[in-house]
Amino acid sequence: EKAIRDYVFEDDDQKKGISLKLEDDFYAKIPKEAFSYVLSNIIRNAYKHGKAKEIKIWLENHKIHIRDNGQGISPKHLDSIFDLYYTTGETQSTGRGLAFCKQIVESCYGEISVNTESEGEDTYTEFIIHLPSVSSSEIDELNLRDSENEGLSKGKDLKARQMAKSMLKD
């Protein structure tokens, strides 16, 4: 809950239209800056590409749900939205954001998926981030051990860092 409150509400503009329901709190190991990027990218996309007016964020069963009331994602784009450099061409976009979000979540042994409705009156897009459970005692131990490098040290985490560096060069 603290991570979401800290990083979703970075500034006053982001506060408008965002509601949080964080009753089902859980611990997960994900680097702070990376988690901030994932949340802010999904929220920015909802406003920029989806024309959302409201975003709801809630926790449930070790999942973070981020749902907007925007125009939804067309079924023809749904299978490709997490592909690097994929863009619909409808707005200015590099096609890197959601691919990087997916890489970050997977580097923390999580999964990200999307549900959407793009036709009718009740259009929406909902991203679901499922992160593996970590106990509070494991978090305390990890914080002590990884405080200097924010948890980005080896294995799949290294792939996320390398991808970030290559994307920043382009």
CSV table of N, CA and C in Angstrom, one decimal:
chain,number,residue,atom,x,y,z
A,1,GLU,N,0.8,-1.2,0.0
A,1,GLU,CA,0.0,0.0,0.0
A,1,GLU,C,0.9,1.3,0.0
A,2,LYS,N,1.9,1.3,0.9
A,2,LYS,CA,2.7,2.5,0.9
A,2,LYS,C,3.4,2.7,-0.4
A,3,ALA,N,3.9,1.7,-1.1
A,3,ALA,CA,4.5,1.9,-2.4
A,3,ALA,C,3.6,2.5,-3.4
A,4,ILE,N,2.3,2.1,-3.4
A,4,ILE,CA,1.4,2.6,-4.3
A,4,ILE,C,1.1,4.1,-4.0
A,5,ARG,N,0.8,4.3,-2.7
A,5,ARG,CA,0.5,5.7,-2.3
A,5,ARG,C,1.7,6.7,-2.6
A,6,ASP,N,2.9,6.2,-2.3
A,6,ASP,CA,4.1,7.0,-2.6
A,6,ASP,C,4.3,7.4,-4.0
A,7,TYR,N,4.0,6.4,-4.9
A,7,TYR,CA,4.4,6.6,-6.3
A,7,TYR,C,3.2,6.9,-7.2
A,8,VAL,N,2.0,6.6,-6.8
A,8,VAL,CA,0.9,7.1,-7.6
A,8,VAL,C,0.7,8.6,-7.4
A,9,PHE,N,0.8,9.0,-6.2
A,9,PHE,CA,0.5,10.4,-5.9
A,9,PHE,C,1.8,11.3,-5.9
A,10,GLU,N,2.5,11.2,-6.9
A,10,GLU,CA,3.8,12.0,-7.0
A,10,GLU,C,3.4,13.5,-7.1
A,11,ASP,N,2.4,13.9,-7.8
A,11,ASP,CA,2.0,15.3,-7.9
A,11,ASP,C,0.5,15.5,-8.0
A,12,ASP,N,0.1,16.7,-7.9
A,12,ASP,CA,-1.4,17.0,-7.8
A,12,ASP,C,-2.1,16.6,-9.0
A,13,ASP,N,-1.5,16.7,-10.2
A,13,ASP,CA,-2.2,16.3,-11.4
A,13,ASP,C,-2.6,14.8,-11.4
A,14,GLN,N,-1.7,14.0,-10.9
A,14,GLN,CA,-2.0,12.6,-10.9
A,14,GLN,C,-3.1,12.2,-9.9
A,15,LYS,N,-3.3,13.1,-8.9
A,15,LYS,CA,-4.3,12.8,-7.9
A,15,LYS,C,-5.7,12.9,-8.4
A,16,LYS,N,-5.9,13.7,-9.4
A,16,LYS,CA,-7.2,13.9,-10.0
A,16,LYS,C,-7.7,12.7,-10.7
A,17,GLY,N,-8.8,12.2,-10.3
A,17,GLY,CA,-9.4,11.1,-11.0
A,17,GLY,C,-8.9,9.7,-10.6
A,18,ILE,N,-8.0,9.6,-9.6
A,18,ILE,CA,-7.5,8.3,-9.2
A,18,ILE,C,-8.1,8.0,-7.9
A,19,SER,N,-8.7,6.8,-7.8
A,19,SER,CA,-9.2,6.3,-6.5
A,19,SER,C,-8.4,5.0,-6.1
A,20,LEU,N,-8.1,4.9,-4.8
A,20,LEU,CA,-7.4,3.8,-4.3
A,20,LEU,C,-8.2,3.0,-3.3
A,21,LYS,N,-8.2,1.7,-3.5
A,21,LYS,CA,-8.9,0.8,-2.5
A,21,LYS,C,-7.8,-0.2,-2.1
A,22,LEU,N,-7.1,0.0,-1.0
A,22,LEU,CA,-5.9,-0.8,-0.7
A,22,LEU,C,-6.1,-1.6,0.6
A,23,GLU,N,-7.3,-2.3,0.7
A,23,GLU,CA,-7.6,-3.1,1.9
A,23,GLU,C,-6.8,-4.4,2.0
A,24,ASP,N,-6.5,-5.0,0.8
A,24,ASP,CA,-5.9,-6.3,0.8
A,24,ASP,C,-4.4,-6.1,0.5
A,25,ASP,N,-3.7,-5.6,1.5
A,25,ASP,CA,-2.2,-5.3,1.4
A,25,ASP,C,-1.4,-6.5,1.3
A,26,PHE,N,-0.2,-6.5,0.7
A,26,PHE,CA,0.7,-7.6,0.6
A,26,PHE,C,2.1,-7.0,0.4
A,27,TYR,N,3.1,-7.9,0.7
A,27,TYR,CA,4.5,-7.5,0.4
A,27,TYR,C,4.9,-8.2,-0.9
A,28,ALA,N,5.8,-7.4,-1.6
A,28,ALA,CA,6.4,-7.9,-2.9
A,28,ALA,C,7.7,-7.3,-3.0
A,29,LYS,N,8.6,-8.0,-3.7
A,29,LYS,CA,10.0,-7.5,-3.9
A,29,LYS,C,10.0,-6.9,-5.3
A,30,ILE,N,10.0,-5.6,-5.4
A,30,ILE,CA,10.1,-5.0,-6.7
A,30,ILE,C,10.9,-3.6,-6.5
A,31,PRO,N,11.8,-3.3,-7.3
A,31,PRO,CA,12.6,-2.1,-7.1
A,31,PRO,C,11.7,-0.8,-7.1
A,32,LYS,N,11.9,0.1,-6.2
A,32,LYS,CA,11.0,1.3,-6.1
A,32,LYS,C,10.9,2.1,-7.4
A,33,GLU,N,12.0,2.4,-8.0
A,33,GLU,CA,12.0,3.2,-9.2
A,33,GLU,C,11.3,2.4,-10.4
A,34,ALA,N,11.5,1.2,-10.4
A,34,ALA,CA,10.9,0.4,-11.5
A,34,ALA,C,9.4,0.3,-11.3
A,35,PHE,N,9.0,0.1,-10.0
A,35,PHE,CA,7.6,0.0,-9.7
A,35,PHE,C,6.9,1.3,-10.0
A,36,SER,N,7.6,2.4,-9.7
A,36,SER,CA,7.0,3.7,-10.0
A,36,SER,C,6.8,3.9,-11.5
A,37,TYR,N,7.8,3.4,-12.3
A,37,TYR,CA,7.7,3.5,-13.7
A,37,TYR,C,6.5,2.8,-14.2
A,38,VAL,N,6.3,1.5,-13.8
A,38,VAL,CA,5.2,0.7,-14.2
A,38,VAL,C,3.9,1.4,-14.0
A,39,LEU,N,3.7,1.8,-12.7
A,39,LEU,CA,2.4,2.5,-12.4
A,39,LEU,C,2.2,3.8,-13.2
A,40,SER,N,3.2,4.6,-13.2
A,40,SER,CA,3.1,5.9,-13.9
A,40,SER,C,2.9,5.7,-15.4
A,41,ASN,N,3.5,4.7,-16.0
A,41,ASN,CA,3.3,4.5,-17.5
A,41,ASN,C,1.9,4.0,-17.7
A,42,ILE,N,1.4,3.1,-17.0
A,42,ILE,CA,0.0,2.6,-17.2
A,42,ILE,C,-1.0,3.8,-17.0
A,43,ILE,N,-0.8,4.6,-15.9
A,43,ILE,CA,-1.7,5.7,-15.7
A,43,ILE,C,-1.6,6.8,-16.8
A,44,ARG,N,-0.4,7.1,-17.2
A,44,ARG,CA,-0.2,8.1,-18.3
A,44,ARG,C,-0.9,7.6,-19.6
A,45,ASN,N,-0.7,6.3,-19.9
A,45,ASN,CA,-1.4,5.7,-21.1
A,45,ASN,C,-2.9,5.8,-21.0
A,46,ALA,N,-3.4,5.6,-19.8
A,46,ALA,CA,-4.9,5.7,-19.6
A,46,ALA,C,-5.4,7.1,-20.0
A,47,TYR,N,-4.7,8.1,-19.6
A,47,TYR,CA,-5.1,9.4,-19.9
A,47,TYR,C,-4.8,9.8,-21.3
A,48,LYS,N,-3.6,9.5,-21.8
A,48,LYS,CA,-3.1,9.9,-23.1
A,48,LYS,C,-3.7,9.1,-24.2
A,49,HIS,N,-3.7,7.8,-24.2
A,49,HIS,CA,-4.2,7.0,-25.3
A,49,HIS,C,-5.6,6.6,-25.1
A,50,GLY,N,-6.0,6.3,-23.8
A,50,GLY,CA,-7.4,5.8,-23.6
A,50,GLY,C,-8.4,6.9,-23.3
A,51,LYS,N,-8.0,8.1,-23.1
A,51,LYS,CA,-8.9,9.2,-22.8
A,51,LYS,C,-9.7,9.0,-21.6
A,52,ALA,N,-9.1,8.4,-20.6
A,52,ALA,CA,-9.8,8.1,-19.3
A,52,ALA,C,-10.0,9.3,-18.5
A,53,LYS,N,-11.1,9.3,-17.8
A,53,LYS,CA,-11.4,10.4,-16.8
A,53,LYS,C,-11.2,9.9,-15.4
A,54,GLU,N,-11.2,8.6,-15.2
A,54,GLU,CA,-11.1,8.1,-13.8
A,54,GLU,C,-10.3,6.8,-13.9
A,55,ILE,N,-9.5,6.6,-12.8
A,55,ILE,CA,-8.7,5.4,-12.7
A,55,ILE,C,-8.9,4.8,-11.3
A,56,LYS,N,-9.1,3.5,-11.2
A,56,LYS,CA,-9.3,2.9,-9.9
A,56,LYS,C,-8.2,1.9,-9.8
A,57,ILE,N,-7.6,1.9,-8.6
A,57,ILE,CA,-6.5,1.0,-8.3
A,57,ILE,C,-6.8,0.2,-7.0
A,58,TRP,N,-6.8,-1.1,-7.1
A,58,TRP,CA,-7.0,-1.9,-5.9
A,58,TRP,C,-6.2,-3.1,-5.8
A,59,LEU,N,-6.0,-3.7,-4.6
A,59,LEU,CA,-5.2,-4.9,-4.4
A,59,LEU,C,-6.1,-6.0,-4.1
A,60,GLU,N,-5.8,-7.2,-4.6
A,60,GLU,CA,-6.6,-8.4,-4.4
A,60,GLU,C,-5.8,-9.6,-4.7
A,61,ASN,N,-5.7,-10.5,-3.7
A,61,ASN,CA,-5.0,-11.8,-3.9
A,61,ASN,C,-3.6,-11.6,-4.6
A,62,HIS,N,-2.8,-10.8,-4.0
A,62,HIS,CA,-1.4,-10.5,-4.5
A,62,HIS,C,-1.4,-10.0,-5.9
A,63,LYS,N,-2.5,-9.3,-6.3
A,63,LYS,CA,-2.6,-8.6,-7.6
A,63,LYS,C,-2.9,-7.2,-7.4
A,64,ILE,N,-2.3,-6.4,-8.3
A,64,ILE,CA,-2.6,-4.9,-8.3
A,64,ILE,C,-3.5,-4.7,-9.6
A,65,HIS,N,-4.6,-4.2,-9.4
A,65,HIS,CA,-5.6,-3.9,-10.5
A,65,HIS,C,-5.5,-2.4,-10.8
A,66,ILE,N,-5.4,-2.1,-12.0
A,66,ILE,CA,-5.4,-0.7,-12.4
A,66,ILE,C,-6.4,-0.6,-13.6
A,67,ARG,N,-7.6,0.0,-13.3
A,67,ARG,CA,-8.7,0.0,-14.3
A,67,ARG,C,-9.1,1.4,-14.6
A,68,ASP,N,-9.2,1.8,-15.8
A,68,ASP,CA,-9.7,3.1,-16.2
A,68,ASP,C,-11.0,3.0,-17.0
A,69,ASN,N,-11.7,4.1,-17.1
A,69,ASN,CA,-12.9,4.2,-17.8
A,69,ASN,C,-12.8,4.8,-19.2
A,70,GLY,N,-11.6,4.6,-19.8
A,70,GLY,CA,-11.3,5.2,-21.1
A,70,GLY,C,-12.0,4.4,-22.2
A,71,GLN,N,-11.5,4.6,-23.5
A,71,GLN,CA,-12.1,4.0,-24.6
A,71,GLN,C,-11.7,2.5,-24.9
A,72,GLY,N,-10.9,1.9,-24.0
A,72,GLY,CA,-10.5,0.5,-24.2
A,72,GLY,C,-9.5,0.4,-25.3
A,73,ILE,N,-9.0,-0.9,-25.5
A,73,ILE,CA,-8.0,-1.2,-26.5
A,73,ILE,C,-8.7,-2.1,-27.5
A,74,SER,N,-8.6,-1.7,-28.8
A,74,SER,CA,-9.2,-2.5,-29.8
A,74,SER,C,-8.7,-3.9,-29.8
A,75,PRO,N,-9.5,-4.9,-30.1
A,75,PRO,CA,-9.1,-6.3,-30.1
A,75,PRO,C,-7.9,-6.6,-31.1
A,76,LYS,N,-7.8,-5.8,-32.2
A,76,LYS,CA,-6.8,-6.0,-33.1
A,76,LYS,C,-5.4,-5.7,-32.6
A,77,HIS,N,-5.4,-4.8,-31.5
A,77,HIS,CA,-4.1,-4.4,-30.9
A,77,HIS,C,-3.7,-5.2,-29.7
A,78,LEU,N,-4.7,-5.9,-29.1
A,78,LEU,CA,-4.5,-6.5,-27.8
A,78,LEU,C,-3.4,-7.5,-27.7
A,79,ASP,N,-3.2,-8.3,-28.7
A,79,ASP,CA,-2.1,-9.3,-28.6
A,79,ASP,C,-0.7,-8.7,-28.7
A,80,SER,N,-0.6,-7.5,-29.1
A,80,SER,CA,0.7,-6.9,-29.4
A,80,SER,C,1.1,-5.8,-28.5
A,81,ILE,N,0.3,-5.4,-27.5
A,81,ILE,CA,0.6,-4.2,-26.8
A,81,ILE,C,1.8,-4.3,-25.9
A,82,PHE,N,2.2,-5.5,-25.6
A,82,PHE,CA,3.4,-5.6,-24.8
A,82,PHE,C,4.7,-5.9,-25.6
A,83,ASP,N,4.5,-5.8,-26.9
A,83,ASP,CA,5.7,-6.0,-27.8
A,83,ASP,C,6.5,-4.8,-27.9
A,84,LEU,N,7.8,-4.9,-27.9
A,84,LEU,CA,8.7,-3.8,-28.0
A,84,LEU,C,8.5,-3.1,-29.3
A,85,TYR,N,8.4,-1.8,-29.3
A,85,TYR,CA,8.2,-0.9,-30.5
A,85,TYR,C,6.8,-1.0,-31.1
A,86,TYR,N,5.9,-1.7,-30.5
A,86,TYR,CA,4.6,-1.8,-31.1
A,86,TYR,C,3.8,-0.5,-30.7
A,87,THR,N,3.2,0.1,-31.7
A,87,THR,CA,2.4,1.3,-31.4
A,87,THR,C,1.2,1.2,-32.4
A,88,THR,N,0.1,1.7,-32.0
A,88,THR,CA,-1.1,1.8,-32.9
A,88,THR,C,-1.0,2.8,-33.9
A,89,GLY,N,-0.1,3.8,-33.7
A,89,GLY,CA,0.1,4.9,-34.6
A,89,GLY,C,-1.0,6.0,-34.5
A,90,GLU,N,-1.9,5.8,-33.5
A,90,GLU,CA,-3.0,6.8,-33.3
A,90,GLU,C,-2.5,8.0,-32.6
A,91,THR,N,-1.5,7.9,-31.7
A,91,THR,CA,-1.0,9.0,-31.0
A,91,THR,C,0.5,8.9,-31.0
A,92,GLN,N,1.2,9.9,-30.7
A,92,GLN,CA,2.7,9.9,-30.6
A,92,GLN,C,3.1,8.9,-29.5
A,93,SER,N,3.8,7.9,-29.9
A,93,SER,CA,4.3,6.9,-29.0
A,93,SER,C,5.5,6.2,-29.5
A,94,THR,N,6.4,5.7,-28.7
A,94,THR,CA,7.6,5.0,-29.1
A,94,THR,C,7.4,3.5,-29.1
A,95,GLY,N,6.3,3.0,-28.4
A,95,GLY,CA,6.1,1.6,-28.4
A,95,GLY,C,7.0,0.9,-27.4
A,96,ARG,N,7.6,1.6,-26.5
A,96,ARG,CA,8.5,1.1,-25.5
A,96,ARG,C,7.9,0.9,-24.1
A,97,GLY,N,7.0,1.7,-23.8
A,97,GLY,CA,6.5,1.8,-22.4
A,97,GLY,C,6.0,0.5,-21.8
A,98,LEU,N,5.0,-0.1,-22.5
A,98,LEU,CA,4.4,-1.3,-22.0
A,98,LEU,C,5.3,-2.5,-22.1
A,99,ALA,N,6.1,-2.5,-23.1
A,99,ALA,CA,7.1,-3.6,-23.2
A,99,ALA,C,8.1,-3.6,-22.0
A,100,PHE,N,8.5,-2.4,-21.7
A,100,PHE,CA,9.4,-2.2,-20.5
A,100,PHE,C,8.7,-2.5,-19.2
A,101,CYS,N,7.4,-2.2,-19.1
A,101,CYS,CA,6.6,-2.5,-17.9
A,101,CYS,C,6.6,-4.0,-17.8
A,102,LYS,N,6.3,-4.7,-18.8
A,102,LYS,CA,6.2,-6.2,-18.8
A,102,LYS,C,7.6,-6.8,-18.4
A,103,GLN,N,8.7,-6.2,-18.9
A,103,GLN,CA,10.0,-6.7,-18.5
A,103,GLN,C,10.3,-6.5,-17.1
A,104,ILE,N,9.9,-5.4,-16.5
A,104,ILE,CA,10.1,-5.1,-15.1
A,104,ILE,C,9.3,-6.1,-14.3
A,105,VAL,N,8.1,-6.2,-14.6
A,105,VAL,CA,7.2,-7.1,-13.8
A,105,VAL,C,7.8,-8.6,-13.8
A,106,GLU,N,8.1,-9.0,-15.0
A,106,GLU,CA,8.7,-10.4,-15.2
A,106,GLU,C,10.0,-10.5,-14.5
A,107,SER,N,10.8,-9.5,-14.5
A,107,SER,CA,12.1,-9.6,-13.8
A,107,SER,C,11.9,-9.8,-12.3
A,108,CYS,N,10.8,-9.4,-11.8
A,108,CYS,CA,10.5,-9.6,-10.4
A,108,CYS,C,9.6,-10.9,-10.2
A,109,TYR,N,9.7,-11.8,-11.2
A,109,TYR,CA,8.9,-13.0,-11.2
A,109,TYR,C,7.4,-12.9,-11.1
A,110,GLY,N,6.9,-11.8,-11.6
A,110,GLY,CA,5.5,-11.5,-11.7
A,110,GLY,C,5.0,-11.6,-13.1
A,111,GLU,N,3.7,-11.3,-13.2
A,111,GLU,CA,3.0,-11.4,-14.5
A,111,GLU,C,2.2,-10.1,-14.6
A,112,ILE,N,2.0,-9.7,-15.9
A,112,ILE,CA,1.1,-8.6,-16.2
A,112,ILE,C,0.2,-9.0,-17.3
A,113,SER,N,-1.1,-8.6,-17.2
A,113,SER,CA,-2.0,-8.9,-18.2
A,113,SER,C,-3.0,-7.8,-18.3
A,114,VAL,N,-3.8,-7.8,-19.4
A,114,VAL,CA,-4.8,-6.7,-19.6
A,114,VAL,C,-6.1,-7.3,-20.0
A,115,ASN,N,-7.2,-6.7,-19.5
A,115,ASN,CA,-8.5,-7.0,-19.9
A,115,ASN,C,-9.1,-5.6,-20.4
A,116,THR,N,-9.9,-5.7,-21.4
A,116,THR,CA,-10.5,-4.5,-22.0
A,116,THR,C,-11.8,-4.7,-22.7
A,117,GLU,N,-12.5,-3.6,-22.8
A,117,GLU,CA,-13.8,-3.6,-23.6
A,117,GLU,C,-13.7,-2.3,-24.3
A,118,SER,N,-13.8,-2.3,-25.6
A,118,SER,CA,-13.6,-1.1,-26.5
A,118,SER,C,-14.9,-0.8,-27.2
A,119,GLU,N,-16.0,-1.5,-27.0
A,119,GLU,CA,-17.2,-1.2,-27.7
A,119,GLU,C,-18.3,-1.1,-26.7
A,120,GLY,N,-19.3,-0.2,-27.0
A,120,GLY,CA,-20.5,0.0,-26.1
A,120,GLY,C,-20.2,1.2,-25.2
A,121,GLU,N,-21.1,1.3,-24.2
A,121,GLU,CA,-21.1,2.4,-23.3
A,121,GLU,C,-20.1,2.2,-22.1
A,122,ASP,N,-19.9,0.9,-21.7
A,122,ASP,CA,-19.0,0.7,-20.6
A,122,ASP,C,-17.6,0.2,-21.0
A,123,THR,N,-16.9,1.1,-21.7
A,123,THR,CA,-15.5,0.8,-22.2
A,123,THR,C,-14.6,0.9,-21.0
A,124,TYR,N,-13.5,0.1,-21.0
A,124,TYR,CA,-12.5,0.2,-20.0
A,124,TYR,C,-11.2,-0.5,-20.4
A,125,THR,N,-10.2,-0.3,-19.7
A,125,THR,CA,-8.9,-1.1,-19.8
A,125,THR,C,-8.5,-1.4,-18.4
A,126,GLU,N,-8.2,-2.6,-18.1
A,126,GLU,CA,-7.7,-3.0,-16.8
A,126,GLU,C,-6.4,-3.8,-16.9
A,127,PHE,N,-5.4,-3.3,-16.3
A,127,PHE,CA,-4.1,-4.0,-16.2
A,127,PHE,C,-4.1,-4.7,-14.8
A,128,ILE,N,-3.6,-5.9,-14.8
A,128,ILE,CA,-3.5,-6.7,-13.6
A,128,ILE,C,-2.0,-7.2,-13.5
A,129,ILE,N,-1.4,-6.8,-12.4
A,129,ILE,CA,-0.1,-7.1,-12.1
A,129,ILE,C,-0.1,-8.1,-10.9
A,130,HIS,N,0.4,-9.3,-11.2
A,130,HIS,CA,0.4,-10.4,-10.2
A,130,HIS,C,1.9,-10.5,-9.7
A,131,LEU,N,2.1,-10.3,-8.5
A,131,LEU,CA,3.5,-10.4,-7.9
A,131,LEU,C,3.6,-11.5,-6.9
A,132,PRO,N,4.6,-12.3,-6.9
A,132,PRO,CA,4.8,-13.3,-5.9
A,132,PRO,C,4.8,-12.8,-4.5
A,133,SER,N,4.2,-13.6,-3.6
A,133,SER,CA,4.1,-13.2,-2.2
A,133,SER,C,5.5,-13.3,-1.5
A,134,VAL,N,5.8,-12.3,-0.7
A,134,VAL,CA,7.0,-12.3,0.2
A,134,VAL,C,6.5,-11.9,1.6
A,135,SER,N,7.1,-12.6,2.6
A,135,SER,CA,6.7,-12.3,4.0
A,135,SER,C,7.3,-11.0,4.4
A,136,SER,N,6.8,-10.4,5.5
A,136,SER,CA,7.3,-9.2,6.0
A,136,SER,C,8.7,-9.4,6.5
A,137,SER,N,9.0,-10.6,7.1
A,137,SER,CA,10.4,-10.9,7.6
A,137,SER,C,11.4,-11.0,6.4
A,138,GLU,N,10.9,-11.5,5.3
A,138,GLU,CA,11.8,-11.6,4.1
A,138,GLU,C,12.1,-10.2,3.6
A,139,ILE,N,11.0,-9.3,3.6
A,139,ILE,CA,11.2,-7.9,3.1
A,139,ILE,C,12.2,-7.2,4.0
A,140,ASP,N,12.2,-7.4,5.3
A,140,ASP,CA,13.1,-6.8,6.2
A,140,ASP,C,14.5,-7.2,5.9
A,141,GLU,N,14.7,-8.5,5.6
A,141,GLU,CA,16.0,-9.1,5.3
A,141,GLU,C,16.5,-8.6,3.9
A,142,LEU,N,15.6,-8.5,2.9
A,142,LEU,CA,15.9,-8.0,1.6
A,142,LEU,C,16.3,-6.6,1.6
A,143,ASN,N,15.6,-5.8,2.4
A,143,ASN,CA,15.9,-4.4,2.5
A,143,ASN,C,17.3,-4.1,3.1
A,144,LEU,N,17.6,-4.9,4.1
A,144,LEU,CA,19.0,-4.7,4.6
A,144,LEU,C,20.0,-5.1,3.6
A,145,ARG,N,19.8,-6.3,2.9
A,145,ARG,CA,20.8,-6.8,2.0
A,145,ARG,C,20.9,-6.0,0.7
A,146,ASP,N,19.7,-5.6,0.2
A,146,ASP,CA,19.7,-4.9,-1.1
A,146,ASP,C,19.5,-3.4,-1.1
A,147,SER,N,19.6,-2.8,0.0
A,147,SER,CA,19.3,-1.4,0.1
A,147,SER,C,20.2,-0.5,-0.8
A,148,GLU,N,21.4,-0.9,-1.1
A,148,GLU,CA,22.3,-0.1,-1.9
A,148,GLU,C,21.9,-0.2,-3.4
A,149,ASN,N,21.4,-1.4,-3.8
A,149,ASN,CA,21.2,-1.5,-5.3
A,149,ASN,C,19.7,-1.7,-5.6
A,150,GLU,N,18.8,-1.4,-4.7
A,150,GLU,CA,17.4,-1.5,-4.8
A,150,GLU,C,16.9,-2.8,-5.4
A,151,GLY,N,17.6,-3.9,-5.2
A,151,GLY,CA,17.2,-5.2,-5.6
A,151,GLY,C,17.5,-5.6,-7.0
A,152,LEU,N,18.2,-4.7,-7.8
A,152,LEU,CA,18.5,-5.0,-9.1
A,152,LEU,C,20.0,-5.5,-9.1
A,153,SER,N,20.1,-6.9,-9.0
A,153,SER,CA,21.5,-7.4,-8.8
A,153,SER,C,21.8,-8.4,-9.8
A,154,LYS,N,21.0,-9.4,-10.1
A,154,LYS,CA,21.4,-10.5,-10.9
A,154,LYS,C,20.2,-11.2,-11.6
A,155,GLY,N,20.5,-12.2,-12.4
A,155,GLY,CA,19.5,-13.0,-13.0
A,155,GLY,C,18.5,-12.2,-13.9
A,156,LYS,N,17.3,-12.4,-13.8
A,156,LYS,CA,16.3,-11.7,-14.6
A,156,LYS,C,16.3,-10.2,-14.4
A,157,ASP,N,16.6,-9.8,-13.1
A,157,ASP,CA,16.7,-8.4,-12.8
A,157,ASP,C,17.7,-7.7,-13.7
A,158,LEU,N,18.8,-8.3,-14.0
A,158,LEU,CA,19.8,-7.7,-14.8
A,158,LEU,C,19.2,-7.4,-16.2
A,159,LYS,N,18.4,-8.3,-16.7
A,159,LYS,CA,17.8,-8.1,-18.1
A,159,LYS,C,17.0,-6.8,-18.1
A,160,ALA,N,16.3,-6.5,-17.0
A,160,ALA,CA,15.5,-5.3,-17.0
A,160,ALA,C,16.4,-4.1,-17.0
A,161,ARG,N,17.5,-4.1,-16.2
A,161,ARG,CA,18.4,-3.0,-16.2
A,161,ARG,C,19.0,-2.8,-17.6
A,162,GLN,N,19.4,-3.9,-18.2
A,162,GLN,CA,20.1,-3.8,-19.5
A,162,GLN,C,19.1,-3.2,-20.6
A,163,MET,N,17.8,-3.6,-20.5
A,163,MET,CA,16.8,-3.2,-21.4
A,163,MET,C,16.6,-1.7,-21.2
A,164,ALA,N,16.5,-1.2,-20.0
A,164,ALA,CA,16.3,0.2,-19.6
A,164,ALA,C,17.5,1.0,-20.2
A,165,LYS,N,18.7,0.6,-20.1
A,165,LYS,CA,19.9,1.3,-20.6
A,165,LYS,C,19.8,1.4,-22.1
A,166,SER,N,19.4,0.3,-22.8
A,166,SER,CA,19.4,0.3,-24.3
A,166,SER,C,18.2,1.2,-24.7
A,167,MET,N,17.1,1.3,-24.0
A,167,MET,CA,16.0,2.1,-24.4
A,167,MET,C,16.3,3.6,-24.2
A,168,LEU,N,17.1,3.9,-23.2
A,168,LEU,CA,17.5,5.3,-23.0
A,168,LEU,C,18.4,5.8,-24.0
A,169,LYS,N,19.2,4.9,-24.7
A,169,LYS,CA,20.2,5.3,-25.7
A,169,LYS,C,19.5,5.7,-27.0
A,170,ASP,N,18.3,5.1,-27.3
A,170,ASP,CA,17.6,5.3,-28.5
A,170,ASP,C,17.0,6.7,-28.6
